[in-house]
Amino acid sequence: APLNVALLVPIYNEDTSEVFGNACAMMSALRAAGPAHRFDLYILSDTQDAAIAMAEQRAFATLRAALPPDCAVWYRRRVQNTGRKVGNIGQWLENWGAAHDAMLVLDADSLMSAEAIVALSDEMSADPTAGLIQSAPMVVGSDTLFGRMQQFSAAVYGTLLSEGLAGWTGAEGNYWGHNAILRTRAFADCAGLPEMPSLTGQGGLILSHDFVEAGLLRRAGWAVRFMPSVKGSYEEPPATLIDYALRDRRWCHGNLQHLSLLATRGFHAVSRFHLFHGAMSYLLSPAWFGLLVIWALLGNGHNSVITYFSLENPLYPVWPEMSRVSSVLILLFMYGMLLAPKLMGAVALGLTDVPIRSFGGAVRFTVSLVVEILLSILFAPIMMVQQLVAVLRSVIGMRPIWSPQARKGGDYSPGTVLKFHLLETVSGALLVIGMAAGVVSLWLLPIAISLIAAVPLSMLSGLRLGERRGLRDVMATPEMIDTPPILQDARAHRALFRAADTTPIAAE
């Protein structure tokens, strides 16, 4: 049966041409597709900057003029952004939700083809038990070295991971907060969030709300499904290492909150696992850092920093021995954990319907694969330390600032980059000094190089490959080589909104 579906785009101080350009492209594509379902678009603004709010009103007027009069598009701005994104969606539910069978929640940088939107709507209509169906967004739109690295990783390794995740989670899937369709009545009935308890009694928002909302839907008996087979779902990655780390701090704080929710009554075991896994993905970085510290202190056998004494003769030290074989095995294990999923994903690519030629051919694919793996090895120790910082900030109670993401990449000075990566630089320098003194194992040299070079590597992460003639095709993805129509349309519509008349017009 046809559904009345609302496309929700919550925004907060975003680039209006990007948001409204994507929205216009999606609504135009849906109208051209002529689906049985009805689709209404809601731009839900939480913008607090007056100049950006005025730009949103101008962009909305341009959107109304660009689409046919019978195309249902709406713009609403909250003056008080109570509850952040959760409050934004909640306010829409209370005022307009009952008019729609389902809501397809998008992010400010989300883009979906008409085929993907219709496929999710069809699946929701065909499965009356489904409360939420999550698509697998492909990462597109970045031209920086770090952005390309994420895009190539998602394109090559993401299929294997997504199919595996969908296979074992079944009806107990997860929610990533965007590019997913939700049954409006089900979500309104059972996915309202309480405030987190606190020592002061004031409570606090659940920041990584999407995992919890999925658990609440499943607790009420609704299926939460993950459908990686739906193609044409897109989002943009953080452009630089610093932008990625700043986003990670927000995610870390929210995911660590989930540890307090593991004992919530009625949650399915798999829902609890999602919450636990999200927290452990950050807690393992301090564990890895601790392992490195212990390894460094154990050192080279008789030159170890740590001294042990036997019970038989407490005055005579017994030095811990770290054989060369043991050092090699530990190093291979650490990098094997990093590289094994990548190698399996690359091999499994041959089993999918994505041919190697879509990456530019076997030679270009192999070069890109090697470059991505080398960059992963270089960036992994830096991201480990940044996740350690994120965990420590959360533990001591430093709440992340809710600020709009620099989706095209922040412009950071060398001084700012040095300040941001000071811990990595100092840690790497201490390892090198220890090696020079013969105290620290030389097998830690690859990690030491990454840490001491954190500042130049971070600045290199923002290098725009499209502006370098010999690097334009490095880590190219199928979406770059053969751009899907919805991506082409979105770029054209963004240009239209950038060039639109800037005369202030009040939104309807």
XYZ file of C-alpha atoms in Angstrom:
508
model
C 0.000 0.000 0.000
C 1.277 3.493 -0.795
C 2.748 5.364 2.173
C 2.760 9.038 3.047
C 6.469 9.592 3.738
C 8.101 12.677 5.220
C 11.705 13.448 4.300
C 13.199 15.161 7.362
C 16.393 17.237 7.082
C 17.452 18.547 10.518
C 20.053 21.320 10.168
C 22.117 23.480 12.505
C 24.154 26.415 11.098
C 24.865 24.546 7.860
C 25.889 25.643 4.361
C 22.481 26.448 2.878
C 23.434 25.857 -0.759
C 24.597 22.314 0.089
C 21.514 21.429 2.148
C 18.872 22.948 -0.115
C 20.690 21.843 -3.276
C 20.609 18.223 -2.136
C 16.971 18.558 -1.063
C 15.973 20.031 -4.423
C 17.788 17.231 -6.277
C 16.000 14.534 -4.267
C 12.542 16.041 -4.653
C 13.081 16.579 -8.401
C 14.234 12.970 -8.811
C 11.239 11.652 -6.867
C 8.828 13.667 -8.960
C 10.399 12.380 -12.165
C 10.240 8.784 -10.890
C 6.486 9.019 -10.277
C 6.286 6.575 -7.335
C 3.061 5.370 -5.759
C 4.112 6.780 -2.396
C 3.647 10.446 -1.469
C 6.730 12.362 -0.317
C 6.802 15.641 1.618
C 10.042 17.443 2.444
C 10.623 19.177 5.783
C 13.710 21.328 6.404
C 13.874 21.419 10.219
C 16.217 24.204 11.255
C 17.833 24.571 14.665
C 20.076 27.354 13.370
C 21.009 29.972 15.950
C 23.071 32.271 13.717
C 20.833 35.106 12.440
C 22.730 35.541 9.159
C 22.554 31.842 8.348
C 18.865 31.789 9.303
C 18.219 34.589 6.795
C 20.176 32.642 4.164
C 17.984 29.618 4.872
C 14.854 31.663 4.234
C 16.256 32.894 0.920
C 17.229 29.339 -0.010
C 13.737 28.097 0.865
C 12.221 30.712 -1.429
C 14.564 29.531 -4.182
C 13.568 25.926 -3.478
C 9.866 26.769 -3.776
C 10.506 28.567 -7.068
C 12.610 25.689 -8.465
C 10.009 22.986 -7.739
C 6.447 22.718 -9.118
C 3.732 24.353 -6.978
C 2.203 21.016 -5.996
C 5.502 19.722 -4.596
C 5.133 19.663 -0.801
C 8.165 21.326 0.783
C 8.230 22.928 4.209
C 10.677 24.953 6.288
C 10.508 25.415 10.055
C 13.045 27.073 12.352
C 13.088 26.637 16.129
C 14.199 29.717 18.030
C 15.055 27.589 21.075
C 16.842 24.394 20.055
C 15.847 22.464 23.166
C 17.040 18.864 23.092
C 19.236 19.408 20.026
C 18.499 16.972 17.175
C 16.324 14.723 19.361
C 14.222 17.725 20.368
C 14.077 18.871 16.754
C 12.656 15.549 15.543
C 10.427 15.291 18.629
C 8.863 18.699 17.995
C 8.124 17.697 14.392
C 6.498 14.465 15.590
C 4.244 16.317 18.015
C 3.071 18.819 15.405
C 3.143 17.043 12.032
C 4.036 13.381 12.604
C 0.481 12.023 12.632
C -0.016 13.107 9.007
C 2.679 10.684 7.793
C 2.991 6.912 7.847
C 6.784 7.014 7.813
C 9.645 9.456 8.098
C 12.941 9.183 6.265
C 15.533 10.929 8.420
C 18.450 12.574 6.635
C 21.541 14.456 7.767
C 22.572 17.857 6.481
C 25.054 16.149 4.131
C 22.790 13.224 3.199
C 21.778 12.488 -0.365
C 19.639 9.624 -1.650
C 18.526 8.649 -5.121
C 14.837 8.305 -5.912
C 15.367 4.557 -6.367
C 16.841 4.237 -2.855
C 14.062 6.272 -1.233
C 11.361 4.311 -3.036
C 13.046 0.984 -2.199
C 13.055 1.800 1.517
C 9.438 2.960 1.322
C 8.395 -0.195 -0.533
C 10.133 -2.370 2.044
C 8.508 -0.505 4.938
C 5.089 -0.938 3.315
C 5.665 -4.624 2.596
C 6.862 -5.465 6.124
C 4.274 -4.450 8.744
C 6.637 -5.599 11.528
C 9.393 -3.159 10.540
C 9.796 -0.116 12.758
C 13.074 1.023 11.186
C 15.012 0.110 8.051
C 18.560 1.425 7.810
C 20.349 1.830 4.488
C 24.137 1.616 4.091
C 25.279 5.105 3.015
C 28.274 5.259 0.704
C 30.840 7.938 1.497
C 31.245 10.479 -1.316
C 31.991 14.115 -2.024
C 35.448 14.681 -0.520
C 38.563 15.496 -2.514
C 41.064 15.578 0.354
C 43.569 12.812 1.012
C 41.843 11.794 4.251
C 38.395 11.994 2.678
C 39.463 9.893 -0.308
C 40.931 7.348 2.080
C 37.553 6.955 3.822
C 35.656 6.818 0.536
C 37.919 4.140 -0.916
C 37.763 2.120 2.323
C 33.959 2.207 2.320
C 33.741 1.251 -1.352
C 36.175 -1.694 -1.083
C 35.710 -3.067 2.430
C 32.233 -1.785 3.266
C 30.293 -4.377 1.256
C 31.731 -7.325 3.180
C 31.193 -5.641 6.540
C 27.669 -4.502 5.692
C 26.499 -7.872 4.402
C 27.956 -9.605 7.437
C 26.323 -7.135 9.813
C 22.943 -7.488 8.107
C 23.244 -11.269 8.136
C 23.806 -11.794 11.843
C 21.723 -8.938 13.260
C 18.520 -9.828 11.396
C 15.594 -8.002 13.011
C 17.860 -6.672 15.782
C 19.767 -4.194 13.641
C 21.007 -0.749 14.586
C 20.260 2.865 13.678
C 22.922 5.352 12.566
C 20.747 8.440 12.861
C 20.283 9.183 9.163
C 19.517 7.697 5.737
C 16.949 5.399 7.338
C 13.160 5.126 7.164
C 11.143 4.840 10.399
C 7.505 4.022 11.023
C 6.209 7.274 12.508
C 3.641 5.794 14.896
C 6.082 3.184 16.202
C 8.806 5.756 16.818
C 6.419 8.187 18.509
C 4.988 5.445 20.734
C 8.151 3.906 22.120
C 11.362 5.756 21.195
C 11.101 8.825 23.413
C 14.350 9.335 25.325
C 14.712 10.049 29.052
C 17.534 12.178 30.391
C 20.676 10.522 31.654
C 21.011 10.474 35.456
C 23.764 12.630 36.930
C 25.292 13.289 40.345
C 23.854 16.800 40.406
C 20.349 15.542 39.696
C 19.988 17.815 36.647
C 20.195 15.007 34.117
C 21.655 15.206 30.654
C 20.868 14.414 27.043
C 21.627 11.025 25.567
C 24.013 12.157 22.851
C 24.352 9.010 20.704
C 20.585 8.718 20.660
C 20.253 6.585 17.518
C 21.584 3.359 19.110
C 19.201 3.788 22.036
C 16.211 4.561 19.805
C 16.860 1.348 17.860
C 16.947 -0.587 21.130
C 13.676 0.961 22.282
C 11.955 0.098 19.002
C 13.128 -3.514 19.255
C 12.071 -3.667 22.910
C 8.541 -2.739 21.832
C 8.504 -5.611 19.334
C 9.318 -3.718 16.151
C 11.905 -5.120 13.751
C 15.005 -2.984 13.181
C 16.515 -4.040 9.870
C 19.681 -3.173 7.982
C 19.469 -3.310 4.173
C 22.864 -2.845 2.459
C 21.254 -4.040 -0.780
C 19.615 -0.615 -1.180
C 21.965 1.353 -3.424
C 22.023 5.108 -3.940
C 22.375 6.242 -0.310
C 25.191 8.744 0.292
C 26.858 10.896 2.944
C 30.053 12.948 3.178
C 33.112 12.083 5.305
C 35.152 14.429 7.537
C 37.695 16.067 5.256
C 40.760 16.105 7.526
C 42.197 14.169 10.433
C 41.343 16.969 12.873
C 37.731 17.162 11.638
C 37.460 13.396 12.072
C 38.882 13.566 15.610
C 36.529 16.398 16.618
C 33.523 14.418 15.412
C 34.911 11.362 17.178
C 34.963 13.221 20.505
C 31.214 13.796 20.276
C 30.584 10.183 19.299
C 32.878 8.901 22.049
C 31.072 10.858 24.763
C 27.712 9.560 23.582
C 28.850 5.966 23.159
C 30.399 5.839 26.632
C 27.036 6.958 28.014
C 25.649 3.672 26.713
C 27.527 1.739 29.394
C 25.043 3.168 31.904
C 22.147 1.875 29.798
C 23.235 -1.753 29.413
C 21.028 -2.862 32.303
C 17.904 -1.161 30.917
C 14.921 -3.462 31.308
C 13.545 -5.191 28.231
C 16.406 -4.549 25.811
C 17.154 -7.399 23.417
C 20.549 -9.055 23.905
C 21.700 -7.890 20.462
C 20.606 -4.327 21.250
C 22.734 -4.485 24.390
C 25.622 -5.745 22.275
C 25.291 -2.749 19.936
C 25.515 -0.418 22.926
C 28.461 -2.321 24.424
C 30.304 -2.584 21.119
C 29.959 1.136 20.473
C 31.571 1.936 23.819
C 34.306 -0.683 23.455
C 35.300 0.664 20.044
C 36.629 3.686 21.947
C 37.825 1.952 25.118
C 40.123 -0.333 23.126
C 42.278 2.656 22.149
C 43.365 3.305 25.763
C 44.003 -0.441 26.023
C 46.220 -0.337 22.924
C 48.040 2.724 24.260
C 48.586 0.932 27.587
C 50.010 -2.072 25.726
C 52.473 0.199 23.935
C 53.547 1.816 27.198
C 54.134 -1.591 28.811
C 56.036 -2.792 25.746
C 58.194 0.332 25.813
C 58.918 -0.087 29.533
C 59.834 -3.735 29.099
C 62.347 -2.599 26.524
C 65.283 -4.679 25.390
C 65.634 -7.313 28.059
C 68.481 -6.297 30.363
C 67.983 -2.582 29.671
C 64.361 -2.679 30.786
C 62.955 0.288 32.657
C 60.900 -2.091 34.831
C 62.801 -4.133 37.407
C 61.508 -7.314 39.018
C 62.923 -9.042 42.105
C 62.751 -12.753 42.896
C 61.266 -13.959 46.161
C 64.333 -16.135 46.802
C 66.740 -13.210 46.535
C 64.900 -9.879 46.777
C 68.172 -7.983 46.419
C 68.928 -9.457 43.010
C 66.842 -8.195 40.073
C 65.399 -10.572 37.517
C 65.027 -8.693 34.250
C 62.015 -9.463 32.042
C 63.052 -10.855 28.718
C 61.506 -9.619 25.481
C 62.874 -11.833 22.737
C 63.046 -10.694 19.162
C 60.557 -13.372 18.185
C 58.057 -12.128 20.778
C 58.443 -8.533 19.554
C 57.846 -9.571 15.962
C 54.756 -11.578 16.914
C 53.269 -8.701 18.908
C 53.884 -6.262 16.055
C 52.421 -8.674 13.504
C 49.391 -9.237 15.717
C 48.758 -5.491 16.139
C 49.005 -4.712 12.447
C 47.245 -7.950 11.522
C 44.192 -6.777 13.489
C 44.291 -3.573 11.453
C 44.919 -5.085 8.028
C 43.080 -8.435 8.063
C 39.588 -6.921 7.502
C 40.984 -4.800 4.678
C 42.586 -7.735 2.884
C 39.470 -9.886 3.315
C 37.323 -7.034 2.029
C 39.509 -6.586 -1.037
C 39.403 -10.315 -1.797
C 35.639 -10.474 -1.212
C 35.117 -7.619 -3.665
C 35.488 -10.216 -6.415
C 32.379 -11.951 -5.092
C 30.177 -8.856 -5.395
C 28.547 -7.189 -8.371
C 31.084 -4.326 -8.248
C 33.718 -5.041 -10.935
C 37.348 -4.009 -10.466
C 37.123 -1.977 -13.686
C 34.706 0.393 -11.916
C 37.720 1.484 -9.816
C 39.662 2.353 -12.972
C 41.084 -1.069 -13.728
C 43.249 -3.612 -11.933
C 46.452 -1.534 -11.933
C 44.839 1.629 -10.560
C 42.892 -0.416 -8.013
C 46.040 -2.171 -6.780
C 47.945 1.116 -6.442
C 45.029 2.703 -4.586
C 44.728 -0.321 -2.290
C 48.437 -0.161 -1.372
C 48.240 3.605 -0.782
C 45.166 3.235 1.430
C 46.789 0.470 3.506
C 49.993 2.491 3.967
C 47.991 5.549 5.019
C 45.975 3.411 7.441
C 49.206 2.206 9.050
C 50.469 5.784 9.350
C 47.233 7.275 10.692
C 46.219 4.410 13.031
C 48.556 5.313 15.959
C 47.514 8.980 15.710
C 43.815 8.107 15.795
C 44.517 5.765 18.711
C 45.920 8.668 20.742
C 43.052 10.940 19.699
C 40.527 8.344 20.854
C 42.469 8.077 24.124
C 42.070 11.851 24.497
C 38.349 11.564 23.695
C 37.882 8.891 26.381
C 39.815 10.904 28.984
C 37.790 14.034 28.203
C 34.588 12.054 28.712
C 35.801 10.456 31.940
C 36.702 13.803 33.545
C 33.370 15.278 32.474
C 34.366 17.546 29.566
C 31.247 17.640 27.420
C 31.775 18.050 23.661
C 30.682 21.329 22.114
C 27.691 21.015 19.802
C 28.952 22.925 16.775
C 28.358 22.515 13.040
C 30.846 20.272 11.285
C 33.399 21.749 8.883
C 32.109 19.421 6.184
C 34.537 20.652 3.535
C 37.461 20.660 5.951
C 38.638 23.201 8.476
C 41.487 25.578 7.651
C 43.960 24.934 10.465
C 47.249 26.799 10.966
C 50.480 24.895 11.783
C 50.284 26.230 15.342
C 46.743 24.916 15.772
C 47.711 21.523 14.341
C 50.739 21.315 16.662
C 48.603 22.135 19.691
C 46.018 19.564 18.653
C 48.599 16.792 18.185
C 50.947 17.698 21.021
C 50.392 14.435 22.911
C 51.201 12.314 19.860
C 54.313 14.361 19.088
C 55.629 14.116 22.652
C 54.844 10.384 22.837
C 56.665 9.729 19.571
C 59.657 11.811 20.675
C 59.905 9.881 23.961
C 59.849 6.578 22.081
C 62.633 7.729 19.741
C 64.728 8.989 22.681
C 64.217 5.654 24.427
C 65.345 3.786 21.319
C 68.441 5.962 21.006
C 69.272 5.212 24.650
C 68.807 1.491 24.035
C 65.899 1.261 26.478
C 62.930 0.947 24.114
C 62.529 -1.843 21.584
C 63.308 -0.892 17.979
C 60.231 -2.849 16.937
C 58.185 0.163 18.036
C 59.861 2.356 15.422
C 56.922 2.274 12.910
C 54.543 3.501 15.623
C 57.065 6.083 16.849
C 57.435 7.469 13.310
C 53.656 7.914 12.980
C 53.363 9.657 16.337
C 56.324 12.010 15.942
C 55.107 12.890 12.425
C 51.534 13.542 13.579
C 51.643 17.252 12.718
C 52.865 16.927 9.093
C 50.609 13.900 8.558
C 47.610 15.828 9.875
C 48.353 18.751 7.560
C 48.861 16.296 4.683
C 45.418 14.809 5.382
C 43.792 17.976 4.012
C 45.720 17.856 0.708
C 43.255 18.246 -2.166
C 44.130 15.536 -4.651
C 42.010 16.971 -7.448
C 44.324 19.971 -7.582
C 47.400 17.715 -8.080
C 47.653 16.479 -11.624
C 49.358 13.192 -10.803
C 47.144 12.405 -7.832
C 43.653 12.957 -9.224
C 42.936 9.248 -9.665
C 44.510 8.002 -6.427
C 41.943 6.061 -4.349
C 39.226 6.844 -6.891
C 35.879 5.169 -6.258
C 33.215 3.991 -8.731
C 31.123 7.087 -7.874
C 34.032 9.301 -8.972
C 34.758 7.449 -12.209
C 31.123 7.016 -13.268
C 29.148 9.602 -11.295
C 25.538 8.513 -10.542
C 22.817 10.866 -11.866
C 21.674 11.964 -8.384
C 25.204 13.159 -7.538
C 25.388 15.082 -10.809
C 21.970 16.632 -10.199
C 22.879 17.590 -6.641
C 26.003 19.425 -7.813
C 23.982 21.327 -10.413
C 21.335 22.291 -7.858
C 23.948 23.416 -5.324
C 25.386 25.721 -7.967
C 21.869 27.055 -8.590
C 21.414 27.916 -4.915
C 24.863 29.512 -4.656
C 24.027 31.753 -7.575
C 20.507 32.544 -6.356
C 19.340 36.068 -5.657
C 20.426 37.163 -2.150
C 17.471 39.462 -1.572
C 15.938 38.549 1.838
C 12.539 36.892 1.478
C 10.445 35.757 4.429
C 9.860 32.009 4.587
C 6.263 30.782 4.429
